[in-house]
Coordinates of C-alpha atoms in Angstrom, one line a residue:
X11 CA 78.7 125.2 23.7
X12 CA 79.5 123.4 20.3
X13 CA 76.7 120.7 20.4
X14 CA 77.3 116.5 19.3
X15 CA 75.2 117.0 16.0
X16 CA 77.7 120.1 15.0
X17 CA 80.6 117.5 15.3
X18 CA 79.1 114.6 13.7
X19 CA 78.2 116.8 10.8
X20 CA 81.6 117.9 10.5
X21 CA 83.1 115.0 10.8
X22 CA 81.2 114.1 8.0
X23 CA 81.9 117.3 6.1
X24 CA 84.2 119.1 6.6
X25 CA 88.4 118.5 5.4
X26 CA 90.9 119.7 8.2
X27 CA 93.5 122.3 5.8
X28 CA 96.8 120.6 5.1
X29 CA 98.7 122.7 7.1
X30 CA 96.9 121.4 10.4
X31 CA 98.6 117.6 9.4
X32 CA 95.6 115.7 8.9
X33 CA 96.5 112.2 7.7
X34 CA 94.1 109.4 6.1
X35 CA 93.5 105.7 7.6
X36 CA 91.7 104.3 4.7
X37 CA 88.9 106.3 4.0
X38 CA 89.0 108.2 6.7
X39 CA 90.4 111.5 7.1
X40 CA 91.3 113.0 10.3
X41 CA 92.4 116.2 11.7
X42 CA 95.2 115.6 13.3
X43 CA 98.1 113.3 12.8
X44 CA 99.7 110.7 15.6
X45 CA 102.3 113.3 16.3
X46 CA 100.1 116.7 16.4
X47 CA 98.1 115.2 18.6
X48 CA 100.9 113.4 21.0
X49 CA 102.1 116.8 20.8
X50 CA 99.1 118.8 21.5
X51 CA 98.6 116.2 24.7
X52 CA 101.6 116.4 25.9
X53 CA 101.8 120.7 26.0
X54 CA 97.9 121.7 27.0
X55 CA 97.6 122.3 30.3
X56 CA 93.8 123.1 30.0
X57 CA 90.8 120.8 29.3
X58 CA 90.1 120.2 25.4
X59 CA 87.7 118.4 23.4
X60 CA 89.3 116.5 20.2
X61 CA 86.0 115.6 17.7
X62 CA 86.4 113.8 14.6
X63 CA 89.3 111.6 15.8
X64 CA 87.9 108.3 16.2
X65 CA 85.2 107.7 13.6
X66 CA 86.6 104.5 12.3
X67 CA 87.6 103.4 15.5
X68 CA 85.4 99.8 16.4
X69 CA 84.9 100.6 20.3
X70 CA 82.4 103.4 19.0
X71 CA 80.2 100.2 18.8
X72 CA 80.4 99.2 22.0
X73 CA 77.3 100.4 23.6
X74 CA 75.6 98.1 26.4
X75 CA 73.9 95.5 24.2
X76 CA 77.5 95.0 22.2
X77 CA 79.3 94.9 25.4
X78 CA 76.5 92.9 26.9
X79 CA 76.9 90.1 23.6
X80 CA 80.9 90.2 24.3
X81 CA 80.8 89.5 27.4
X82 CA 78.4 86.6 27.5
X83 CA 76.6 86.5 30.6
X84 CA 79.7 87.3 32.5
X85 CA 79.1 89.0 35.9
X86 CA 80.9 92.5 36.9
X87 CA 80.6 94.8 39.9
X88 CA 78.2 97.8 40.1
X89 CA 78.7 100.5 42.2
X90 CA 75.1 101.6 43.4
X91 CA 74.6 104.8 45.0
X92 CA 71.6 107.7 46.0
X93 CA 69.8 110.0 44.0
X94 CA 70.3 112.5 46.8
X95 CA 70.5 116.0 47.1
X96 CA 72.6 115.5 50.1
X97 CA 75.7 118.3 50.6
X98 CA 78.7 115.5 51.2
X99 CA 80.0 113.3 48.7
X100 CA 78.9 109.8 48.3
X101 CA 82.6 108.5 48.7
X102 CA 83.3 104.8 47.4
X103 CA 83.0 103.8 51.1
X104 CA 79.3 105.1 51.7
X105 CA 78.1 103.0 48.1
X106 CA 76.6 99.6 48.5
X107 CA 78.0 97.0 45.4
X108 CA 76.3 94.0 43.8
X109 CA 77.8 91.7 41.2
X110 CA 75.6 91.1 37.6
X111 CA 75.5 90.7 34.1
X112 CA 75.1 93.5 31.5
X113 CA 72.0 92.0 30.3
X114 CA 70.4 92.5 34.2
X115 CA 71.5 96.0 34.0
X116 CA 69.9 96.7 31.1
X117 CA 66.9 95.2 32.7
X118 CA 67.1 97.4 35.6
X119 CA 68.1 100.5 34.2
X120 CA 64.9 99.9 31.9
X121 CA 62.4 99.7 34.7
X122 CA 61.7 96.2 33.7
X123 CA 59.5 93.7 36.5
X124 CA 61.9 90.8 36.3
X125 CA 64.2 93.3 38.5
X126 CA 62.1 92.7 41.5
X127 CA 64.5 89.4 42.5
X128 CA 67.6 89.9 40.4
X129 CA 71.0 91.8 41.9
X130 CA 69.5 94.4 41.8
X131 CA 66.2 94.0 43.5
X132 CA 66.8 95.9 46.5
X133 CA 67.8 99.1 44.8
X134 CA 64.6 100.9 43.3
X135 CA 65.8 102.7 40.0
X136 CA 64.3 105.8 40.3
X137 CA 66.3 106.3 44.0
X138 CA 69.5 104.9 42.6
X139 CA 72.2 104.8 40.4
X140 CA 74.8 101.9 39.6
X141 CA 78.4 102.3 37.8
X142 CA 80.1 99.6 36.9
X143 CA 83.6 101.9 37.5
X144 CA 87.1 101.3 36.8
X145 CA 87.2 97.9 34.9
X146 CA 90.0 97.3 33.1
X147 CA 89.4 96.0 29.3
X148 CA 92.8 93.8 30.1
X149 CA 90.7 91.9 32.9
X150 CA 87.4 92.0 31.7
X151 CA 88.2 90.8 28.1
X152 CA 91.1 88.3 29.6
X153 CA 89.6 85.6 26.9
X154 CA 88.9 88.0 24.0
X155 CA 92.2 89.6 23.2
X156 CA 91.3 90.4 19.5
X157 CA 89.4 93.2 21.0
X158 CA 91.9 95.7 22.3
X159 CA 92.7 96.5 18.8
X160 CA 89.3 98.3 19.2
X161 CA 90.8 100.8 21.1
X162 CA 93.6 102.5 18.9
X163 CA 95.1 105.2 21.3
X164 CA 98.0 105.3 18.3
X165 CA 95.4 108.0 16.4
X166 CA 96.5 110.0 19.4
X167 CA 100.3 109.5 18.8
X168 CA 100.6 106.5 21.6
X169 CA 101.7 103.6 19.3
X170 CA 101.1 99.9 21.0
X171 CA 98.5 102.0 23.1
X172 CA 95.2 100.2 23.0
X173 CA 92.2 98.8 25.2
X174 CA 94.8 96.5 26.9
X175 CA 95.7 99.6 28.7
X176 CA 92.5 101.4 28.9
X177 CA 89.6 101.2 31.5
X178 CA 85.9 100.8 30.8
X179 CA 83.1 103.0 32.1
X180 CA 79.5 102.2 32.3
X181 CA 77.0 104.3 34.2
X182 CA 73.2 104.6 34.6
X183 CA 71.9 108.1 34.9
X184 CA 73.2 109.9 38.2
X185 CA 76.4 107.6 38.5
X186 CA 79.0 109.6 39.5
X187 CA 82.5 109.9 40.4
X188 CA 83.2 112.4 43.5
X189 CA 85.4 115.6 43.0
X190 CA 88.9 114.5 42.9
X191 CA 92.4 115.1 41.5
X192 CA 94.2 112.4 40.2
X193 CA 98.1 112.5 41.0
X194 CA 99.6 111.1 38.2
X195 CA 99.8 111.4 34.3
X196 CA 97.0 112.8 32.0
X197 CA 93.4 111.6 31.6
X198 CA 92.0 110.9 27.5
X199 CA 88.5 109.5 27.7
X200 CA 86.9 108.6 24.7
X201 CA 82.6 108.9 25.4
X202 CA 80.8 105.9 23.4
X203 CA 77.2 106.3 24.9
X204 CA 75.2 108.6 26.0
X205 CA 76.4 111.8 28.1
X206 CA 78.7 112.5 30.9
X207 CA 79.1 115.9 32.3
X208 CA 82.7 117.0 33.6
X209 CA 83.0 119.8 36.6
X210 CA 86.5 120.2 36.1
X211 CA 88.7 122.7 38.1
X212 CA 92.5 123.6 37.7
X213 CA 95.2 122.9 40.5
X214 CA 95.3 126.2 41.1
X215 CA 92.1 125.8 43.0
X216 CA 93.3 122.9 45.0
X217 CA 92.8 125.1 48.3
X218 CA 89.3 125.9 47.9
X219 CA 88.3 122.9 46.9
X220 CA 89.5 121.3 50.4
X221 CA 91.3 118.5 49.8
X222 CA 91.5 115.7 51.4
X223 CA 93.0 111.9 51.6
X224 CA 90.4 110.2 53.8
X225 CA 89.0 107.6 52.3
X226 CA 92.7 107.0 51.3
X227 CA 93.5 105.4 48.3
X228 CA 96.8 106.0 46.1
X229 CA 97.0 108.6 43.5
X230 CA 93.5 110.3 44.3
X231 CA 93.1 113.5 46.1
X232 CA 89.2 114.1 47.0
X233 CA 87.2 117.2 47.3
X234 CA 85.1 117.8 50.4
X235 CA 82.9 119.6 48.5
X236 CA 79.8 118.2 46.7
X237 CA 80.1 119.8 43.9
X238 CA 76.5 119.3 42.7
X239 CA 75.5 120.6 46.0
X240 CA 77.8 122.7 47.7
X241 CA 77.7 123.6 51.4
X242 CA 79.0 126.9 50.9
X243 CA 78.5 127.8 54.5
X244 CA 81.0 124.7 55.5
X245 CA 83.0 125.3 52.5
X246 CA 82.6 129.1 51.9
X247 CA 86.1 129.1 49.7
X248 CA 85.1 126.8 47.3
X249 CA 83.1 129.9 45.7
X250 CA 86.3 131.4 44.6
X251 CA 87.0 127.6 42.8
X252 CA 86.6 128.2 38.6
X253 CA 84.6 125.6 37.2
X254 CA 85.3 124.2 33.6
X255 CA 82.1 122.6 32.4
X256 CA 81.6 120.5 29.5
X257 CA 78.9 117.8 28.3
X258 CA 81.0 115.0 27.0
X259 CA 79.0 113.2 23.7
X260 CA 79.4 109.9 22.0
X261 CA 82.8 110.0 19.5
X262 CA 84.3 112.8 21.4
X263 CA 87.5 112.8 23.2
X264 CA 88.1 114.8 26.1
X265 CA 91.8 115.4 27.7
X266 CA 92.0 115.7 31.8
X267 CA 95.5 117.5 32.1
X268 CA 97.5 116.7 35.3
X269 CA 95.8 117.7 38.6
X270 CA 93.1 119.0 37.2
X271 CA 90.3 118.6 39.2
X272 CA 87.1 116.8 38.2
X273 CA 83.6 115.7 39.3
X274 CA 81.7 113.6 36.6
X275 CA 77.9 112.4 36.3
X276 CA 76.4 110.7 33.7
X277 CA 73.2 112.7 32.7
X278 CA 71.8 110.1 29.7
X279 CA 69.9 106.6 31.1
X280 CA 73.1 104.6 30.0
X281 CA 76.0 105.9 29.4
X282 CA 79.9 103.7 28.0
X283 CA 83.0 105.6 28.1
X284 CA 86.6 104.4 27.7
X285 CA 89.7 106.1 29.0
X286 CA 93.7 105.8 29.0
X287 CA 96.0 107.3 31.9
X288 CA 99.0 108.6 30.1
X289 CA 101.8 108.6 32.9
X290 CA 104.4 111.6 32.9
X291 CA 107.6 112.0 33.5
X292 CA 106.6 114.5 36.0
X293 CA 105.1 111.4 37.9
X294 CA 108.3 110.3 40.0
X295 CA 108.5 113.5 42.1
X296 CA 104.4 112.6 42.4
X297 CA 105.0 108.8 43.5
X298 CA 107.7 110.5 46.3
X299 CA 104.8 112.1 47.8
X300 CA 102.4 109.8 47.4
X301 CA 104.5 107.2 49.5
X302 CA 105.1 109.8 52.0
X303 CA 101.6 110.2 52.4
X304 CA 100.4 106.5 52.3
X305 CA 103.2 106.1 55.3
X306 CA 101.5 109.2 57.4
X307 CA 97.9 108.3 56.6
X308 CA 98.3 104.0 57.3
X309 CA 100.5 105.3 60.6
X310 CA 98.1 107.3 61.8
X311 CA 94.7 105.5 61.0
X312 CA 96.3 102.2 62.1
X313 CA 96.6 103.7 65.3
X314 CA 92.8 104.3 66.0
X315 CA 90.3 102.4 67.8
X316 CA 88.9 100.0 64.8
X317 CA 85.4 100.0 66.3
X318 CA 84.6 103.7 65.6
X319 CA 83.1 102.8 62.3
X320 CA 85.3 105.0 60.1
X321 CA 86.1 103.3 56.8
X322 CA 88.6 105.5 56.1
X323 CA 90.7 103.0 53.2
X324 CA 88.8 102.9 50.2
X325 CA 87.9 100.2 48.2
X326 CA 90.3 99.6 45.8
X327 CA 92.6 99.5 48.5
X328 CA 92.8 95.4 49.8
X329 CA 94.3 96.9 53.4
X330 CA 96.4 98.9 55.1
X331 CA 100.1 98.4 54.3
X332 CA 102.6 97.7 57.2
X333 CA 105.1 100.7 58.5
X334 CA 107.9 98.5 56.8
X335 CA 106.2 98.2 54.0
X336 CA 105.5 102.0 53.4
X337 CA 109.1 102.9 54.4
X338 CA 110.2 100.2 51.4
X339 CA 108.2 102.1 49.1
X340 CA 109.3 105.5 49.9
X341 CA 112.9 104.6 49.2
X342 CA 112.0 103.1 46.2
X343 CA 110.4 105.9 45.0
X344 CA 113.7 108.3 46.1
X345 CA 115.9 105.8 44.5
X346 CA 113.7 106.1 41.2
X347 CA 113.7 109.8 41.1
X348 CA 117.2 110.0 41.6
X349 CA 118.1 107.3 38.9
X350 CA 116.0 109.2 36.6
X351 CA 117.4 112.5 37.3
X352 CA 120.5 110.4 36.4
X353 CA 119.1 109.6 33.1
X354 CA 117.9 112.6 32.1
X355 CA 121.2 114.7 32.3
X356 CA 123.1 111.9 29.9
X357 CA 120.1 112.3 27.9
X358 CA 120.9 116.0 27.4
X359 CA 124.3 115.2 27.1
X360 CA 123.9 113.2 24.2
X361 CA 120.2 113.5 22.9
X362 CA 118.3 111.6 20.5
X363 CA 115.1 111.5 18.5
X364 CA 113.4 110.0 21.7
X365 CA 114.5 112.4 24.4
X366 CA 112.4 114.8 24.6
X367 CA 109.0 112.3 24.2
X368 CA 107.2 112.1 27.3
X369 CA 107.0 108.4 28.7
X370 CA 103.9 106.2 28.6
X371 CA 104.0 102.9 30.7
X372 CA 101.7 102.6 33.5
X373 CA 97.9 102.0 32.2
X374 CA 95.9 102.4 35.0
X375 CA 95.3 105.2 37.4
X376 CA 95.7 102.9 40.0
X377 CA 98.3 100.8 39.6
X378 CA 100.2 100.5 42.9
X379 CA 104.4 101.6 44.2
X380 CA 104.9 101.4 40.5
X381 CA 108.7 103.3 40.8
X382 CA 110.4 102.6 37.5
X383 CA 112.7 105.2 35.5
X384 CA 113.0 106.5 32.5
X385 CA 114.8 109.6 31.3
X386 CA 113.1 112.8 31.8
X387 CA 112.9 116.1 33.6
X388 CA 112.0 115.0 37.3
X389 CA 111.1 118.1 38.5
X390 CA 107.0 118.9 38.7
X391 CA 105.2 121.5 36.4
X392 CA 104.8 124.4 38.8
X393 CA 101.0 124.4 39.0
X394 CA 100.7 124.0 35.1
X395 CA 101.7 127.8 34.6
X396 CA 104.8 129.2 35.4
X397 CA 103.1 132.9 34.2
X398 CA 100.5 134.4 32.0
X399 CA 102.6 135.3 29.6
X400 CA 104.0 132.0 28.9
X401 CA 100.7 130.2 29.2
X402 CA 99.2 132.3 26.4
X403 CA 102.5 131.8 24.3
X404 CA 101.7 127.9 24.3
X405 CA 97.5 128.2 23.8
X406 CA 98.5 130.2 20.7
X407 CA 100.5 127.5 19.4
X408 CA 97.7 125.3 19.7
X409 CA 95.5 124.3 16.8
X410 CA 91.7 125.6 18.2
X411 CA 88.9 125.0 15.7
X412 CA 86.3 122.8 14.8
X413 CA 88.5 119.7 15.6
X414 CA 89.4 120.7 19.2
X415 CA 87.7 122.9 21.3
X416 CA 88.9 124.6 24.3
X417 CA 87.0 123.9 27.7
X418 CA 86.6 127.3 29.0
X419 CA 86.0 128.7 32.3
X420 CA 82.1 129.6 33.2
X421 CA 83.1 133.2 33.5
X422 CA 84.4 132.9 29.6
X423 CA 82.0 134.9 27.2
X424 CA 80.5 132.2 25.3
X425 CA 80.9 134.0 22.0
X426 CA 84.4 132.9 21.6
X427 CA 83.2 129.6 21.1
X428 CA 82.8 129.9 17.0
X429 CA 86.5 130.0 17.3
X430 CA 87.3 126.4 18.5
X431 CA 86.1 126.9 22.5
X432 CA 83.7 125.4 24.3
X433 CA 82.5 127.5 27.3
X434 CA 80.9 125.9 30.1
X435 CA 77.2 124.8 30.0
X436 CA 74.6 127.5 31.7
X437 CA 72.7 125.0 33.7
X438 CA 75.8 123.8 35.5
X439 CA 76.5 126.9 37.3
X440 CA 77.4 126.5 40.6
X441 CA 78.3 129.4 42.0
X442 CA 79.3 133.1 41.4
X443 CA 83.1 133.5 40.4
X444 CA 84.9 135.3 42.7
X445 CA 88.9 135.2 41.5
X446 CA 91.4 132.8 40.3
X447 CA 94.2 133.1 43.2
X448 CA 95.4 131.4 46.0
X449 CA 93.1 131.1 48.7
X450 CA 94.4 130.2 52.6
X451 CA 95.0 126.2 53.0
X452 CA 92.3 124.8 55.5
X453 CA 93.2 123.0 57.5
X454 CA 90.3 121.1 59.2
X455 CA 87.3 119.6 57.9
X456 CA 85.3 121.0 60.9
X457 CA 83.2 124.2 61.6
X458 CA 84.7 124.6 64.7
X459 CA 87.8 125.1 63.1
X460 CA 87.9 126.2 59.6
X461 CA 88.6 130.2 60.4
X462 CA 91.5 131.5 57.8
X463 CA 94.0 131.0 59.8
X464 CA 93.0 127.6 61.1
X465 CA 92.9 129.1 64.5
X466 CA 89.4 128.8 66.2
X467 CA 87.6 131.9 66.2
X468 CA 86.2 133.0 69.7
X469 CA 82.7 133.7 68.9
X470 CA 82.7 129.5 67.6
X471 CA 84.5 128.1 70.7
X472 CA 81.8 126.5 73.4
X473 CA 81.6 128.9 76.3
X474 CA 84.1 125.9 77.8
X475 CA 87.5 127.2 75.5
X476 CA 89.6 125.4 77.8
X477 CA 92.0 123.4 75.8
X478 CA 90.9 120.0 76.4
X479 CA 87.4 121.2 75.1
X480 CA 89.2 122.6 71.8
X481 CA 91.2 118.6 71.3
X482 CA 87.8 116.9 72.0
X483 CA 86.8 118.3 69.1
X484 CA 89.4 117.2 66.6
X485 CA 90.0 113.9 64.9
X486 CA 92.6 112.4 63.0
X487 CA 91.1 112.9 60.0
X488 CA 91.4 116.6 61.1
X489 CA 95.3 116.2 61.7
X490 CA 95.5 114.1 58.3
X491 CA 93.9 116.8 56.1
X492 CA 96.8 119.4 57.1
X493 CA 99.1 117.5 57.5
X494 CA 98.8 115.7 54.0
X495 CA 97.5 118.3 52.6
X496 CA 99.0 118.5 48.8
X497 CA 100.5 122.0 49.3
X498 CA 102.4 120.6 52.6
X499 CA 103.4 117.1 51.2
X500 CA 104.8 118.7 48.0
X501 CA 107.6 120.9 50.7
X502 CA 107.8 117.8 52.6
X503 CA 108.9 115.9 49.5
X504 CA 111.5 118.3 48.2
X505 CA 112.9 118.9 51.7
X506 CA 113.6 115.1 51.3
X507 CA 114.8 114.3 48.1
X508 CA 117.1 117.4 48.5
X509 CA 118.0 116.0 52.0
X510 CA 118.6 112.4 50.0
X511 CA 120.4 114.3 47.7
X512 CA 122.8 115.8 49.9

């Protein structure tokens, strides 16, 4: 793996050839321009690294005691989980939260006695971790404006694109974000302090990485698996899963391609990152499937006994939306598709400059039943590679070197890397590599039931296999994980809008 220093040094030294379209802001000179990298964006469909990008950019400043200063004694909400070796993922739901200034994190994270009564006094810092996840600059920095121009997404071809529509990070060691795909656009996350580690994995592993939508929340799709501790007796397929792993540094740049898995941790005492979600036109066949799903998961969970002590809604998730509702938002969502398929054919009958561009407008991850149009090709890349031989057509095309390295599988030989790729880090690996393919969907959560062909095996039924023992034994959250599984809402979805279309 290329390490931090080797970038910084470059950056520092060495001049990007002229053919490559480097372009100058001021003094500084950098390796790409707006357009090669909009364009190199817009076409990878594997995990990169872009270094040497963002040297002149002011948000490189903000580590904790900037951010700290800026914000002024203004109070934000921590995440605070376990420093567990425990084989299930602390979801958002399992997490406790407290509210506090930068300036008492610091003080916590720091081990320092005036801890003992603050926020966070009842969370000993060598047993815990706290993220301060998800905050969006736009709300955080309401009353200081001037400082989204510290963010200048344009570098990366996304004019108008700046911390307004980015989302701010901040993580003691441990924090972590569990295993999940994200269902729309593309990820660019920008590290400013200290080290984050990404586990990423690419949709085609979606199946052995069991996927699931409880706790629900739209436009994430979470892993079962712990990825820093796998049960690989529960989860035995996930050893088939390919693991991209790369150690994120300060001034580097790392781009999530859609539905690419990834589980993150921050590894350094303190660590600041910034990202921007970059929505696709791909994204209105996506929002079709994730309002079928929010109308299956809210219908069926609604319908349970409150006082079993599932919180199966997630956090950022104020409360389960009505039937009505749901149903609104699903023909919304048709009506959008449709409308942009509708577009995107006068587009092609009389193109422009423009056409072709892919369209950026939503900037958070989570912004809710967004369903506006804009012309594009509706239909969804068909998991990122339609064949081998077109995939390598495309990485060929793409400028590798010392300005943007390729994330490469753990299986990769690492001596590739002079030549612009990072391979995954040693002490990550998780687990022996076993094939890229398809594996056979899952479709329970449950020992009892997870055999191949989601039938139960005989030697794992109770010596009672009568068929009121075998129901006892499932939950809705079993029925949910097959029946929104991705694979199965992605026919569902199709079978509708061409039903709509009809």
């Amino acid at each position: 793996m290329i390490s931090a220093l080797r970038c910084l040094q470059m950056q520092n030294s060495v001049v990007w050839p002229v053919t490559c379209g480097c372009h100058t802001i001021g003094e500084e000179v950098k390796p790409f321009t707006p357009e090669k990298a909009r364009e190199i964006v817009m076409s990878l469909q594997q995990p990169a690294v872009f270094c040497n990008m963002v040297g002149d950019w002011p948000a490189l400043h903000w580590d904790v005691k900037h951010l700290s200063a800026m914000l002024d004694g203004k109070t934000i909400q921590f995440r605070i989980g376990l420093k567990t070796e425990d084989s299930v993922p602390q979801f958002e739901t399992s997490c406790s939260y407290v509210k506090a200034t930068l300036e008492e994190f610091l003080a916590w994270s720091s081990g320092q006695p005036s801890c003992l009564s603050g926020p966070f006094s009842c969370f000993e810092h060598s047993k815990y971790w706290a993220y301060a996840d998800y905050k969006y600059i736009a709300r955080i920095f309401e009353d200081k404006e001037e400082a989204f121009q510290d963010v200048r997404w344009s570098d990366f071809g996304f004019p108008g694109r700046s911390g307004k529509e980015s989302t701010l990070w901040i993580g003691s060691e441990g924090a972590n974000t569990p295993c999940h795909l994200d269902s729309y656009g593309c990820n660019l996350v920008l590290q400013i302090q200290g080290r984050k580690r990404w586990h990423l994995f690419p949709p085609g592993d979606t199946s052995f990485l069991y996927p699931t939508r409880i706790p629900y929340e739209e436009s994430s799709i979470f892993s079962k698996v712990n990825i820093a501790n796998p049960d690989l007796k529960r989860f035995p397929e996930f050893r088939n899963a390919t693991a991209h792993v790369v150690t994120l540094s300060p001034g580097q740049v790392l781009l999530v391609p859609r539905h690419w898995w990834h589980y993150v941790e921050s590894i350094d005492s303190i660590t600041v990152s910034i990202n921007s979600w970059i929505e696709l036109d791909a994204d209105h066949e996506a929002r079709v499937e994730e309002a079928i799903t929010r109308m299956l998961v809210c219908a069926l969970k609604s319908a349970e006994n409150t006082s079993d002590g599932d919180p199966w809604l997630n956090p950022t998730e104020v409360q389960a939306t009505s039937h009505e509702i749901n149903l609104q938002y699903l023909n919304q969502a048709v009506s959008a598709y449709f409308k942009c398929q509708k577009a995107n054919a006068s587009e092609q009958a009389h193109p422009s400059s423009s056409g072709a561009e892919q369209v950026m407008r939503a900037p958070c991850k989570r912004r809710k039943r967004q369903v506006s149009c804009e012309p594009e090709d509706c239909q969804l890349l068909n998991h990122e590679f339609s064949s081998s031989t077109f995939k390598a057509e495309k990485l060929q095309k793409i400028p590798f070197g010392p300005h943007l390295f390729q994330v490469l599988p753990q299986s990769q030989d690492r001596s590739s890397a002079g030549t612009g790729a990072v391979a995954s880090d040693d002490r990550d690996l998780l687990h022996e590599n076993e094939g890229g393919h398809f594996g056979k969907l899952h479709c329970t959560r449950k020992q009892l039931v997870m055999s191949n062909d989601c039938r139960t095996p005989a030697n794992q039924m109770d010596s009672d296999s009568s068929p009121n023992a075998l129901q006892a034994a499932l939950s809705t959250n079993d029925l949910l994980d097959c029946l929104v599984n991705p694979h199965v809402i992605r026919l569902v979805a199709q079978l509708l809008l061409e039903r709509t279309r009809v």
